[in-house]
PDB file of C-alpha atoms and ligand atoms in Angstrom:
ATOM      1  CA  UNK A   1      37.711  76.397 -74.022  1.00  0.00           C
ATOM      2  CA  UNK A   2      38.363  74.612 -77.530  1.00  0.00           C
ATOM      3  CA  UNK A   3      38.410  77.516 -79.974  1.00  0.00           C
ATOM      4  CA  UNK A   4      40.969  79.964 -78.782  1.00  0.00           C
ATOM      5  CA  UNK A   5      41.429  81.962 -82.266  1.00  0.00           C
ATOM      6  CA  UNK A   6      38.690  83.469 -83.759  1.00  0.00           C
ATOM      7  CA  UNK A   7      37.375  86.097 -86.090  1.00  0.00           C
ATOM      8  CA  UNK A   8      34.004  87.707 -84.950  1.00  0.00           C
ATOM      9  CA  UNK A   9      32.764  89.995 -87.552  1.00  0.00           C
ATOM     10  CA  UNK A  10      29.857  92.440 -86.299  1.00  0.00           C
ATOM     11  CA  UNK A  11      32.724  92.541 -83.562  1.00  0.00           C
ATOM     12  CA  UNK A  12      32.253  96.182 -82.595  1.00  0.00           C
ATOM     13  CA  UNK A  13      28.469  95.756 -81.811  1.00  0.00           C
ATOM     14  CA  UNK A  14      25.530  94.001 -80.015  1.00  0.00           C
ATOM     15  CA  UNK A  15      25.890  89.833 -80.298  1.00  0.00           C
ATOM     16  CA  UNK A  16      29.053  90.028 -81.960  1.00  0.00           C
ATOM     17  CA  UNK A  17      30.357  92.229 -79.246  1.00  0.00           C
ATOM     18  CA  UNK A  18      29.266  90.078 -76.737  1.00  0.00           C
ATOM     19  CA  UNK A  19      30.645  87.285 -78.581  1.00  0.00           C
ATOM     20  CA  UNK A  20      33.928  88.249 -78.555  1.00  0.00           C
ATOM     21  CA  UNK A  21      34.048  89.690 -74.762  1.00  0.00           C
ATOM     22  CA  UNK A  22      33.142  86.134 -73.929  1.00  0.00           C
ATOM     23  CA  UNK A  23      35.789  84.542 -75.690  1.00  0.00           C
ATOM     24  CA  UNK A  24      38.148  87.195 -74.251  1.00  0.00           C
ATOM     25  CA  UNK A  25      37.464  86.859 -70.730  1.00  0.00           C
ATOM     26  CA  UNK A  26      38.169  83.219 -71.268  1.00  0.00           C
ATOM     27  CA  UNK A  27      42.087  83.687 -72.562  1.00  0.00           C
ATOM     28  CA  UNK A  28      41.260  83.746 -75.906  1.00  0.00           C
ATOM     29  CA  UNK A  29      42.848  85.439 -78.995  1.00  0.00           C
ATOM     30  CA  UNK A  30      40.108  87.753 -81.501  1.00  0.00           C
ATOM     31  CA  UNK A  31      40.553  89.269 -84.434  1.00  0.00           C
ATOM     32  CA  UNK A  32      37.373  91.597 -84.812  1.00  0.00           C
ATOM     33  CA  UNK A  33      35.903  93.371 -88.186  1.00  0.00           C
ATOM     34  CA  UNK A  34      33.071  95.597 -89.140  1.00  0.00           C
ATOM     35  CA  UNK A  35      32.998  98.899 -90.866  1.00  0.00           C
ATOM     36  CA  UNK A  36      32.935 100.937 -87.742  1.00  0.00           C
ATOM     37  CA  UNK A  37      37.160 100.848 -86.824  1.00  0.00           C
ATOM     38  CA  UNK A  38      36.723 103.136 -84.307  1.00  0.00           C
ATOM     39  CA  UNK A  39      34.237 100.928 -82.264  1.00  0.00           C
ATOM     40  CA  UNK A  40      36.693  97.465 -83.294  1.00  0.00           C
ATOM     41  CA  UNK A  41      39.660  99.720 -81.599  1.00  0.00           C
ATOM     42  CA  UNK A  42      38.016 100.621 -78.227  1.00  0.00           C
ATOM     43  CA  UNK A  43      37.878  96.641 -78.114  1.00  0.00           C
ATOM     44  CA  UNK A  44      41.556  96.279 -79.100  1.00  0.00           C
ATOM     45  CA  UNK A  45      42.746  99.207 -76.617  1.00  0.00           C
ATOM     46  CA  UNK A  46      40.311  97.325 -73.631  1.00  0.00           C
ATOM     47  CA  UNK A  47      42.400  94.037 -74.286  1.00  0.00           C
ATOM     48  CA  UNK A  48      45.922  94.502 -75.152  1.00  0.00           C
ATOM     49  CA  UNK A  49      47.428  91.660 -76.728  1.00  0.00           C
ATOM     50  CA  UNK A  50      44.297  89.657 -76.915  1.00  0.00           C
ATOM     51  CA  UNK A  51      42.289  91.465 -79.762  1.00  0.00           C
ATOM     52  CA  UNK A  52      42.917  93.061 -83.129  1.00  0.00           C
ATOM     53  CA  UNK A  53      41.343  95.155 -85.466  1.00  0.00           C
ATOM     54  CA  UNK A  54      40.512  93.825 -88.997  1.00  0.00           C
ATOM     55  CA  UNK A  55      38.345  96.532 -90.656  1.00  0.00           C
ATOM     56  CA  UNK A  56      36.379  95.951 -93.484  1.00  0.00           C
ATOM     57  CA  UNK A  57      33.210  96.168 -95.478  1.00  0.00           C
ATOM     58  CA  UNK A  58      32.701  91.999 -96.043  1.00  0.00           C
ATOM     59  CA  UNK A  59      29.197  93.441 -98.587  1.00  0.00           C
ATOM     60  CA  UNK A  60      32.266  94.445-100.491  1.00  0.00           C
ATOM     61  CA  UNK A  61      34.074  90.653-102.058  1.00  0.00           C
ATOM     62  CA  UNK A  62      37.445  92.685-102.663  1.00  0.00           C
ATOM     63  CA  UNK A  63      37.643  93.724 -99.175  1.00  0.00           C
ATOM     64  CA  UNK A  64      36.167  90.860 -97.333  1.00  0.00           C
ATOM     65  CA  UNK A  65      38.857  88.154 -99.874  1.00  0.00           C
ATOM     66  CA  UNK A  66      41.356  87.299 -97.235  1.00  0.00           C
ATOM     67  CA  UNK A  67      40.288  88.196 -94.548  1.00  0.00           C
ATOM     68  CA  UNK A  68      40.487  85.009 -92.667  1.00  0.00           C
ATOM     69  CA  UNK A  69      44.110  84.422 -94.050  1.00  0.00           C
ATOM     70  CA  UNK A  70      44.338  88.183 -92.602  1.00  0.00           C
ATOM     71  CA  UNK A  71      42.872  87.178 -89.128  1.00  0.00           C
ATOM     72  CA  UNK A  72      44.844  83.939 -88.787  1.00  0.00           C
ATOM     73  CA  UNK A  73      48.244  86.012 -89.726  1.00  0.00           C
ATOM     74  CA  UNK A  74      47.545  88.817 -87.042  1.00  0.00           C
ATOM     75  CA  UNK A  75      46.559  85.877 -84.560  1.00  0.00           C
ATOM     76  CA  UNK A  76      49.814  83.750 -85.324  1.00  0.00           C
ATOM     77  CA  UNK A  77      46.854  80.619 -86.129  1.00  0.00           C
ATOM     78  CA  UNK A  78      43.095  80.814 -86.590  1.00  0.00           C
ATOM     79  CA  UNK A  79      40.574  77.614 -85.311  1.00  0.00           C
ATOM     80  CA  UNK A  80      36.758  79.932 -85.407  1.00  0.00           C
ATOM     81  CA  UNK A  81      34.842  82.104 -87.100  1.00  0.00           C
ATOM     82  CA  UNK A  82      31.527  83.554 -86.064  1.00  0.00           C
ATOM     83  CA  UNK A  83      29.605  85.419 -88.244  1.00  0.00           C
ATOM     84  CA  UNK A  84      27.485  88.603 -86.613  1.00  0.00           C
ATOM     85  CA  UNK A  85      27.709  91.209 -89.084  1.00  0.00           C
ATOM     86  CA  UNK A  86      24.267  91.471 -90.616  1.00  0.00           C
ATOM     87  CA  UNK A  87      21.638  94.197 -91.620  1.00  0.00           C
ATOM     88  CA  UNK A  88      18.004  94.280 -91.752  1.00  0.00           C
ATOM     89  CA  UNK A  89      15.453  96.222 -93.548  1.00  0.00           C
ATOM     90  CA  UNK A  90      11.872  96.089 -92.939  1.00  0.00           C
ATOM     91  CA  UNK A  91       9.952  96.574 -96.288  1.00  0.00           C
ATOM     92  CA  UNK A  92       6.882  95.128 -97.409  1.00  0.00           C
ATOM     93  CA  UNK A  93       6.360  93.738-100.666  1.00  0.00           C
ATOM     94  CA  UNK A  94       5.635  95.974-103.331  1.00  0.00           C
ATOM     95  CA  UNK A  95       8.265  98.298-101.530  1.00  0.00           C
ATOM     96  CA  UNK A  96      11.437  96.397-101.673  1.00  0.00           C
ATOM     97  CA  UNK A  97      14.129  98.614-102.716  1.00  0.00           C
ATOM     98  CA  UNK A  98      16.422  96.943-104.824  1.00  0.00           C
ATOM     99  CA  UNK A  99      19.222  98.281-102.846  1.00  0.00           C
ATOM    100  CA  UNK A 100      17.638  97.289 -99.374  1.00  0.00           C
ATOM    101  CA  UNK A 101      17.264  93.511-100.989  1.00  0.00           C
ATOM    102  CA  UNK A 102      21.053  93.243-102.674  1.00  0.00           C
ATOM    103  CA  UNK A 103      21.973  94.859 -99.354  1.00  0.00           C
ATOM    104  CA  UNK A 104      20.585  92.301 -96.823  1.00  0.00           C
ATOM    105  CA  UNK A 105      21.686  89.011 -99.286  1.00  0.00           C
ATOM    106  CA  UNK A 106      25.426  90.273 -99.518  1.00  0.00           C
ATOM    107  CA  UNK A 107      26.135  90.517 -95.883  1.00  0.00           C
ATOM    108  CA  UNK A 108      23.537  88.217 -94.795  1.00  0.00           C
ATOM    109  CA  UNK A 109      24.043  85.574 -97.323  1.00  0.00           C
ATOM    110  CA  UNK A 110      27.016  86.267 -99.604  1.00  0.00           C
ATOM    111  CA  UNK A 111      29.206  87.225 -96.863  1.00  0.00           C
ATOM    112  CA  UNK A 112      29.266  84.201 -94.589  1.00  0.00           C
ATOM    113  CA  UNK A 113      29.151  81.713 -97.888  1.00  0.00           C
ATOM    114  CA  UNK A 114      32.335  83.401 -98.986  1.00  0.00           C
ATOM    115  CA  UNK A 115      33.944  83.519 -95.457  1.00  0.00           C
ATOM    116  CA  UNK A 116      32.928  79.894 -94.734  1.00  0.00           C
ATOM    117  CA  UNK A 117      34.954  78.724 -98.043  1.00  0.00           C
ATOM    118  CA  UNK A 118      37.795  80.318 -97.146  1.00  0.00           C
ATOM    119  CA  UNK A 119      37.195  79.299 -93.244  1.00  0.00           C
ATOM    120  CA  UNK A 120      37.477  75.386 -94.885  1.00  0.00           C
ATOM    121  CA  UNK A 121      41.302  76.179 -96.124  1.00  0.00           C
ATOM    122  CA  UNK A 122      42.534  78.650 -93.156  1.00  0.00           C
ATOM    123  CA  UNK A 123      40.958  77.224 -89.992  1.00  0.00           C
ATOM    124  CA  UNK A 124      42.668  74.479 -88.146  1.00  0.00           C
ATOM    125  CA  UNK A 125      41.988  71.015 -88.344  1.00  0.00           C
ATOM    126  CA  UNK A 126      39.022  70.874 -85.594  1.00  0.00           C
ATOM    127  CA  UNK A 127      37.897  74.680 -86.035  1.00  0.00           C
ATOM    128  CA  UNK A 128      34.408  75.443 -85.562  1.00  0.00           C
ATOM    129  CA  UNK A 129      32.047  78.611 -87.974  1.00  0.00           C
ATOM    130  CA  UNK A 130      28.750  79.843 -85.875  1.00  0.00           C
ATOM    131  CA  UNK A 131      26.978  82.042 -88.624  1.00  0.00           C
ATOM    132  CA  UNK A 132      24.148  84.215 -86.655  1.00  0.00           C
ATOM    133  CA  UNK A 133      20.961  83.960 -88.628  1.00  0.00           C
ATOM    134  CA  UNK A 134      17.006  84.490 -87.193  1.00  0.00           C
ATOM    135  CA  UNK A 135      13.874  82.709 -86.563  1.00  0.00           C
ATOM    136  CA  UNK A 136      13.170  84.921 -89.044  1.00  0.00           C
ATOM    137  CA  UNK A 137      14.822  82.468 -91.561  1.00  0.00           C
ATOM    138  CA  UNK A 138      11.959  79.790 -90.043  1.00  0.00           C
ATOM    139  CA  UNK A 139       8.813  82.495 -89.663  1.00  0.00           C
ATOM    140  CA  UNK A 140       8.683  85.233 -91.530  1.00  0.00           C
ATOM    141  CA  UNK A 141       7.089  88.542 -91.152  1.00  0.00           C
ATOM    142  CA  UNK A 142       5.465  90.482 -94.110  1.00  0.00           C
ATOM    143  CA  UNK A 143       8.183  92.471 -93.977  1.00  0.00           C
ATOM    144  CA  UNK A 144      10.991  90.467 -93.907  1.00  0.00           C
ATOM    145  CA  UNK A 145      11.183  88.729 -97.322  1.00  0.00           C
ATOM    146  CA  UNK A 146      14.480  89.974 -97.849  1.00  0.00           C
ATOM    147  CA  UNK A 147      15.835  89.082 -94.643  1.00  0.00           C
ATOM    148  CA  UNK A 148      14.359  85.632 -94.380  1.00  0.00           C
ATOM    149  CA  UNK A 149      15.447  84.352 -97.271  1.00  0.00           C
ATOM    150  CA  UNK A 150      18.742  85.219 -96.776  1.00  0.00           C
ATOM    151  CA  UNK A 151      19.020  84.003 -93.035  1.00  0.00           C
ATOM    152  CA  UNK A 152      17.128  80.836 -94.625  1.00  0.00           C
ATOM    153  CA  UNK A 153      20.093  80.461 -97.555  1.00  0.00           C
ATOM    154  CA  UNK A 154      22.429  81.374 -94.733  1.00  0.00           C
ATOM    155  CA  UNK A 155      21.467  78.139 -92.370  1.00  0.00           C
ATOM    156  CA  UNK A 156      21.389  76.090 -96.038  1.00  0.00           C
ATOM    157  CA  UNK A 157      25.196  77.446 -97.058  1.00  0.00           C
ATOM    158  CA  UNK A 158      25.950  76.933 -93.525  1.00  0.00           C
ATOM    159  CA  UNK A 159      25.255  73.027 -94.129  1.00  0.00           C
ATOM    160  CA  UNK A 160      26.883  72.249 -97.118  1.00  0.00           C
ATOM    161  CA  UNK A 161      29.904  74.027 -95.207  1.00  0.00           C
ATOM    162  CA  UNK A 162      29.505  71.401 -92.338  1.00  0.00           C
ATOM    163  CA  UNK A 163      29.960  68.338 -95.020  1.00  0.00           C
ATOM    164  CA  UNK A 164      32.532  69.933 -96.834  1.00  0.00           C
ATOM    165  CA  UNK A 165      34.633  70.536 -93.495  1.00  0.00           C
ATOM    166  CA  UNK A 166      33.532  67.171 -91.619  1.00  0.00           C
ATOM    167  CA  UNK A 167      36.735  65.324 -93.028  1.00  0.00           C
ATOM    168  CA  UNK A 168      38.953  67.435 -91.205  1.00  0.00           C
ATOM    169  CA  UNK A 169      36.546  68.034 -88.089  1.00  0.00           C
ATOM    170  CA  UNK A 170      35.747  71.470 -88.772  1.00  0.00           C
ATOM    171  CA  UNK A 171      32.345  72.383 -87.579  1.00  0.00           C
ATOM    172  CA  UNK A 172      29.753  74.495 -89.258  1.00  0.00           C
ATOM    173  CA  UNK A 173      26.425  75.670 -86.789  1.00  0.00           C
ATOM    174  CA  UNK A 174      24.011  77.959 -86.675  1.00  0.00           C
ATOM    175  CA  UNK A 175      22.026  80.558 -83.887  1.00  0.00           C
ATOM    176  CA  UNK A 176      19.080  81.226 -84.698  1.00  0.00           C
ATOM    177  CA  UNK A 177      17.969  84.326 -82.062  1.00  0.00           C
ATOM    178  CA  UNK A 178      14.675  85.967 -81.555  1.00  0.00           C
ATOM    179  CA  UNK A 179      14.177  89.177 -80.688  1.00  0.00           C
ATOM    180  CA  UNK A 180      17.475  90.334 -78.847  1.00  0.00           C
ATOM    181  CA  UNK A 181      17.876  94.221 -77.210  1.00  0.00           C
ATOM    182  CA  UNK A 182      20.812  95.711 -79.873  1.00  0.00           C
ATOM    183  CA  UNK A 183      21.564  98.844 -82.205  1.00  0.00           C
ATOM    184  CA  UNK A 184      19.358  96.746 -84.765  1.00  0.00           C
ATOM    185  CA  UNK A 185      16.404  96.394 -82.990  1.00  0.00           C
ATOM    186  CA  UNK A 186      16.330  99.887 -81.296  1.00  0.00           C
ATOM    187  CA  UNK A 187      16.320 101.342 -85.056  1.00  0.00           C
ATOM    188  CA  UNK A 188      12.365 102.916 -85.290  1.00  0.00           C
ATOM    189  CA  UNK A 189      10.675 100.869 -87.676  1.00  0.00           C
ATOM    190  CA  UNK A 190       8.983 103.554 -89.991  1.00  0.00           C
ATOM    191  CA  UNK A 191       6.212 103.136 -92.610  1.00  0.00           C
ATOM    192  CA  UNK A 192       7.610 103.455 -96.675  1.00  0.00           C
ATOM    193  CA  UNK A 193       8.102 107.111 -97.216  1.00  0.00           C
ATOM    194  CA  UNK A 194       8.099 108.146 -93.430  1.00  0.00           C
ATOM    195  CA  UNK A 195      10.085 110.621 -92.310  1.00  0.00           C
ATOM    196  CA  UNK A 196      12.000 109.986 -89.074  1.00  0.00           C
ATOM    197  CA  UNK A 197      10.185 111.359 -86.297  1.00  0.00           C
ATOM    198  CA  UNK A 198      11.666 114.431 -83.678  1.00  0.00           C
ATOM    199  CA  UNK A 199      13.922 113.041 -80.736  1.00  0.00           C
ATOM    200  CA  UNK A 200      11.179 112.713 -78.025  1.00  0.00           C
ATOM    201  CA  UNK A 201       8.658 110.769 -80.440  1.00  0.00           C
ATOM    202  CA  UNK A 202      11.425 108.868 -81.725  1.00  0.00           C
ATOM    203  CA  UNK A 203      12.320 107.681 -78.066  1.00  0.00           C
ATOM    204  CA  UNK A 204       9.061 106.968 -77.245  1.00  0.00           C
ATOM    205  CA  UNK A 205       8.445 105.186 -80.302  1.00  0.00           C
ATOM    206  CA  UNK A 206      11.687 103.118 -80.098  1.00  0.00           C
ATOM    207  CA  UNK A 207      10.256 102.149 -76.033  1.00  0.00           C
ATOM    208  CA  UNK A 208       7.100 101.088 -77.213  1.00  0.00           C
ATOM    209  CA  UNK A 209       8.303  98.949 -80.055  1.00  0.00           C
ATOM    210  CA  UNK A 210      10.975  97.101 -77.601  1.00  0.00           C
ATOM    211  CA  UNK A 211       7.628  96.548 -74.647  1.00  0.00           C
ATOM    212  CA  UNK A 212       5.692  95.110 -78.246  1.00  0.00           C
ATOM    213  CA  UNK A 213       8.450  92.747 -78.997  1.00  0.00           C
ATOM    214  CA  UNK A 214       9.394  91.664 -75.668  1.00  0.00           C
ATOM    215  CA  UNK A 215       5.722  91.008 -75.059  1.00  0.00           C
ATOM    216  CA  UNK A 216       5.816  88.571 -78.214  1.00  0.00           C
ATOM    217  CA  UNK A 217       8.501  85.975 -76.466  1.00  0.00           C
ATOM    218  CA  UNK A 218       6.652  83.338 -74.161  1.00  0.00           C
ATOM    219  CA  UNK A 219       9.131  84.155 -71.281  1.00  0.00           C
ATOM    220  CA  UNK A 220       8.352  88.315 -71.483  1.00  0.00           C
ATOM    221  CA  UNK A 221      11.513  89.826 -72.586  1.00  0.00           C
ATOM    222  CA  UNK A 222      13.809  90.986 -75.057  1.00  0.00           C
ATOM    223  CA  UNK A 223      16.849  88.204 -75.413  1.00  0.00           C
ATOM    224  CA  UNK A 224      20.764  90.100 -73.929  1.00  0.00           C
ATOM    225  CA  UNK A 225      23.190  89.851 -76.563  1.00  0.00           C
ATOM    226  CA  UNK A 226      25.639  87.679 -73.686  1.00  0.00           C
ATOM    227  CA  UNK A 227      22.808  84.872 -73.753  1.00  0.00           C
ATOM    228  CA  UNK A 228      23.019  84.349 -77.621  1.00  0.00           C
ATOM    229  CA  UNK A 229      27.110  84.624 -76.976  1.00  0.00           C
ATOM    230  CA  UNK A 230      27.055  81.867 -74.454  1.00  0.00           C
ATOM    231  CA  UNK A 231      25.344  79.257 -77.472  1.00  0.00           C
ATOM    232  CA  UNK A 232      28.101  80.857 -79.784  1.00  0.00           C
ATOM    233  CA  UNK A 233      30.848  80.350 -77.935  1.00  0.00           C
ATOM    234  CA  UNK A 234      29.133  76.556 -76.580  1.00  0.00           C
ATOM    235  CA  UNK A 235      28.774  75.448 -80.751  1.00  0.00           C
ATOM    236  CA  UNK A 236      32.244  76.530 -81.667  1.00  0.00           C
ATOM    237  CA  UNK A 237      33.897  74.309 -79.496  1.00  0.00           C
ATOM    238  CA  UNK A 238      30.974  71.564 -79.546  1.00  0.00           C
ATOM    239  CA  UNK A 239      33.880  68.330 -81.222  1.00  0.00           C
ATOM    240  CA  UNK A 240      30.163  66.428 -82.333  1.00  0.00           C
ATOM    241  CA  UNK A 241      27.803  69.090 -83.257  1.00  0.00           C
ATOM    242  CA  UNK A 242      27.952  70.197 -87.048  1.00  0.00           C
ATOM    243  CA  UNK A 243      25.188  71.315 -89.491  1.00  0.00           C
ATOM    244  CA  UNK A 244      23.296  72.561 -86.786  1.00  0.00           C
ATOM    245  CA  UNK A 245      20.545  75.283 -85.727  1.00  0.00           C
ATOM    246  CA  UNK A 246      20.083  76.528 -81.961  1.00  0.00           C
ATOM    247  CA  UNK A 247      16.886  78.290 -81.470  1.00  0.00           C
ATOM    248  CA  UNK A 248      17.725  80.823 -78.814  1.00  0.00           C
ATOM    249  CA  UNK A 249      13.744  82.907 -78.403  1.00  0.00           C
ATOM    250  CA  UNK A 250      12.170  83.204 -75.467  1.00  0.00           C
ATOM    251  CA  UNK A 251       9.994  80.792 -76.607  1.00  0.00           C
ATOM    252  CA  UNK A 252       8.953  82.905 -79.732  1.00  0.00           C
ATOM    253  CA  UNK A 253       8.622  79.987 -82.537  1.00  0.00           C
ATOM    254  CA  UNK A 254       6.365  78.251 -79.821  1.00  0.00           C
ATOM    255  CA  UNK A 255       3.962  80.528 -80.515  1.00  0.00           C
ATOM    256  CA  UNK A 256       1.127  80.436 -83.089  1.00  0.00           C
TER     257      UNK A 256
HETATM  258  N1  NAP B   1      19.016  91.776 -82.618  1.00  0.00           N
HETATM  259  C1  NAP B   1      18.170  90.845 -83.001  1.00  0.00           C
HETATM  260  O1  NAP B   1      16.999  90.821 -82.591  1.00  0.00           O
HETATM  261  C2  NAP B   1      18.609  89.756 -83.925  1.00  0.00           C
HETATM  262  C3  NAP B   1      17.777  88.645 -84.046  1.00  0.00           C
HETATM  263  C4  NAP B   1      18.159  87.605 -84.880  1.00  0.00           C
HETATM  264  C5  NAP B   1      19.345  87.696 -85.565  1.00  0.00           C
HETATM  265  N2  NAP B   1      20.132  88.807 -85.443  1.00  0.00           N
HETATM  266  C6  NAP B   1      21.369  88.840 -86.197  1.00  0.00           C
HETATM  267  O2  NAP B   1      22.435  88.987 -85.281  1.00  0.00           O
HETATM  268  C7  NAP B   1      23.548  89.571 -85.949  1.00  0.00           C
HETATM  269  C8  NAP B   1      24.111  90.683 -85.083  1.00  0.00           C
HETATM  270  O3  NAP B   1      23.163  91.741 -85.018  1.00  0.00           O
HETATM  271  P1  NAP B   1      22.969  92.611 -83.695  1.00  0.00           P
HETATM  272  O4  NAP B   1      21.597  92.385 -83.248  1.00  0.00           O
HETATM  273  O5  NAP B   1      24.098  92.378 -82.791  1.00  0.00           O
HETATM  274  O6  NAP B   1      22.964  94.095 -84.282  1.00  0.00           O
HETATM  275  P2  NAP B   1      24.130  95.139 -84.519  1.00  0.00           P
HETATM  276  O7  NAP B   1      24.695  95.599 -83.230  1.00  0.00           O
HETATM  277  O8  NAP B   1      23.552  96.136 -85.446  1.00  0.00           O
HETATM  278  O9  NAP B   1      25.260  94.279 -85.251  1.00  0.00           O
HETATM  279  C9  NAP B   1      25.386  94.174 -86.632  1.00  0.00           C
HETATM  280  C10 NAP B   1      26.860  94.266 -86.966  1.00  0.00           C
HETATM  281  O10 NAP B   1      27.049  94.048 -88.348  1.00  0.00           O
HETATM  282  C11 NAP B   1      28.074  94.921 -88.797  1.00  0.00           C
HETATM  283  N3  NAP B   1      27.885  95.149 -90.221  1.00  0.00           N
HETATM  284  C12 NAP B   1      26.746  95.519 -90.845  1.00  0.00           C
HETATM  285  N4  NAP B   1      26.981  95.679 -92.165  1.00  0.00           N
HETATM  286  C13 NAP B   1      28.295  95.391 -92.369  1.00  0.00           C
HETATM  287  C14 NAP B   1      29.143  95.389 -93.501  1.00  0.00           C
HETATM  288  N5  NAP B   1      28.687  95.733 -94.716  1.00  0.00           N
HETATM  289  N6  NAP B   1      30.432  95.051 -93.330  1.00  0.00           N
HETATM  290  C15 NAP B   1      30.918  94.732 -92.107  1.00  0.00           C
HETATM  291  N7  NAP B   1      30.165  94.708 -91.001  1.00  0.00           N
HETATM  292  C16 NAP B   1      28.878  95.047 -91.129  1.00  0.00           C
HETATM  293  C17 NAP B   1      27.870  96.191 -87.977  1.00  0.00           C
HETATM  294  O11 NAP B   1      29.046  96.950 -87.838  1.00  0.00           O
HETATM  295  P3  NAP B   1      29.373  98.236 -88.754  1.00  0.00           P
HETATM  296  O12 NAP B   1      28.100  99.028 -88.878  1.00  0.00           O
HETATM  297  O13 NAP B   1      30.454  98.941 -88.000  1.00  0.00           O
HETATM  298  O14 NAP B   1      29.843  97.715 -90.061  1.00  0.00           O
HETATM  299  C18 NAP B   1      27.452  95.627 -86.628  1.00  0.00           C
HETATM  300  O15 NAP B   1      28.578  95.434 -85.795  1.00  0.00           O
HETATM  301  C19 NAP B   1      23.033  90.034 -87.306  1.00  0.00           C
HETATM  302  O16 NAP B   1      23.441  89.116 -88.287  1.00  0.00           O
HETATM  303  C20 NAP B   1      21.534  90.001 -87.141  1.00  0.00           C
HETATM  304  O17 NAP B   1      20.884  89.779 -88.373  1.00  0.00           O
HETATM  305  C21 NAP B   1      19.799  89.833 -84.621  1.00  0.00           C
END
């Protein structure tokens, strides 16, 4: 393995998760951040000496400033960053809250811009960014305008980062997932204004929409958060892949 220092935010969760279990099992060195410190420390206590903590809100730009300088100080050296932390919020126009929109372009757009600038000073010569966007950023849904544009400025960013960083071999890719089976997805989509439904609706609700959306990927099912890490951990380590997207779907963009 190539990259054997890296800073996985979403760490404590779903893709990221994954992400940094697969670098882990492989000898490597993580520095993990989200909000959620008490899910980022179950990681740390499961590998002693191989993971640390870096808590943080990164929709906040005080607390996310540093944080790679932070990573690569805990780490004794930093060559990767992979960017999971993300939110969505299904709204269609005409009932986009102006919270749920600045919400989704900080930490799906903001966020990784601002952590890929500082990954161009802190990572080593040769280092490697994966930012996780969506096919969502290629084919929207009516609901998504807030979330595709900022996965589609994400995979943008994400290319000017792979020019700026070419001169000293640092790499800058993209994943670009379909539907994959995490906290994010399993959150009942409601209609504006409805209330969230009792615990046995809600569970059946939450089933049916995960059949419905593994039903919508040509090979039948829901993507596993380890098949998305595999790419991840494949692109930041790639030495002549930069400024590039890997459509990981099922199949989904094939369809009409
Ligand atoms: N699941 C899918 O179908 C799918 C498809 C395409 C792309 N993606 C993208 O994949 C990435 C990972 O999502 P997931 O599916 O693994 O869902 P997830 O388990 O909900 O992961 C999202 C992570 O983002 C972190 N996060 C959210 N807001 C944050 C903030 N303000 N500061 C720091 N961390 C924050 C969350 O941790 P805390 O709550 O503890 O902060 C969580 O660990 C996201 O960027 C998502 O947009 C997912």
């Amino acid at each position: 393995m190539g990259t054997r220092k890296v800073l996985v935010t979403g760490g404590g969760s779903g893709i990221g998760l994954a992400v940094a279990e697969v670098l882990l099992r492989a000898g490597g060195q993580v520095a993990l951040s989200a909000r959620r410190a008490a899910r980022l420390e179950a990681v740390v206590r499961a590998w002693p000496g191989q993971a640390v903590a870096l808590p943080c809100d990164l929709s906040s730009p005080s607390e996310r400033a540093g944080l790679l300088a932070r990573a690569r100080e805990a780490l004794g050296g930093l060559d990767g960053l992979v960017h999971s932390a993300g939110v969505v919020e299904h709204q269609p126009p005409g009932h986009i809250s102006e919270e749920a929109l600045r919400a989704q372009l900080e930490i799906n757009l903001v966020a990784p811009l601002r952590l890929g600038e500082e990954a161009l000073s802190v990572l080593e010569d040769g280092g490697g960014m994966v930012f996780i966007s969506s096919t969502l950023a290629m084919r929207p849904l009516t609901t998504s305008a807030a979330y595709s544009a900022a996965k589609a400025g994400m995979l943008a960013a994400m290319r000017s980062l792979a020019l700026a960083g070419a001169a000293r071999r640092i790499r800058a890719n993209a994943v670009c997932p379909g539907v994959v089976d995490t906290e994010m997805v399993r959150a009942p989509r409601l209609n504006p204004g409805e209330p969230p439904p009792e615990a046995e609706e809600l569970e059946r609700r939450v089933s049916a929409q995960l059949s419905t959306l593994g039903a919508l990927h040509p090979l039948g099912r829901l993507g596993k958060p380890e098949e998305v890490a595999d790419a991840v951990v494949h692109l930041l380590a790639a030495p002549w892949t930069t400024g590039s997207e890997l459509v990981i779907d099922g199949g989904l963009l094939l369809r009409e």
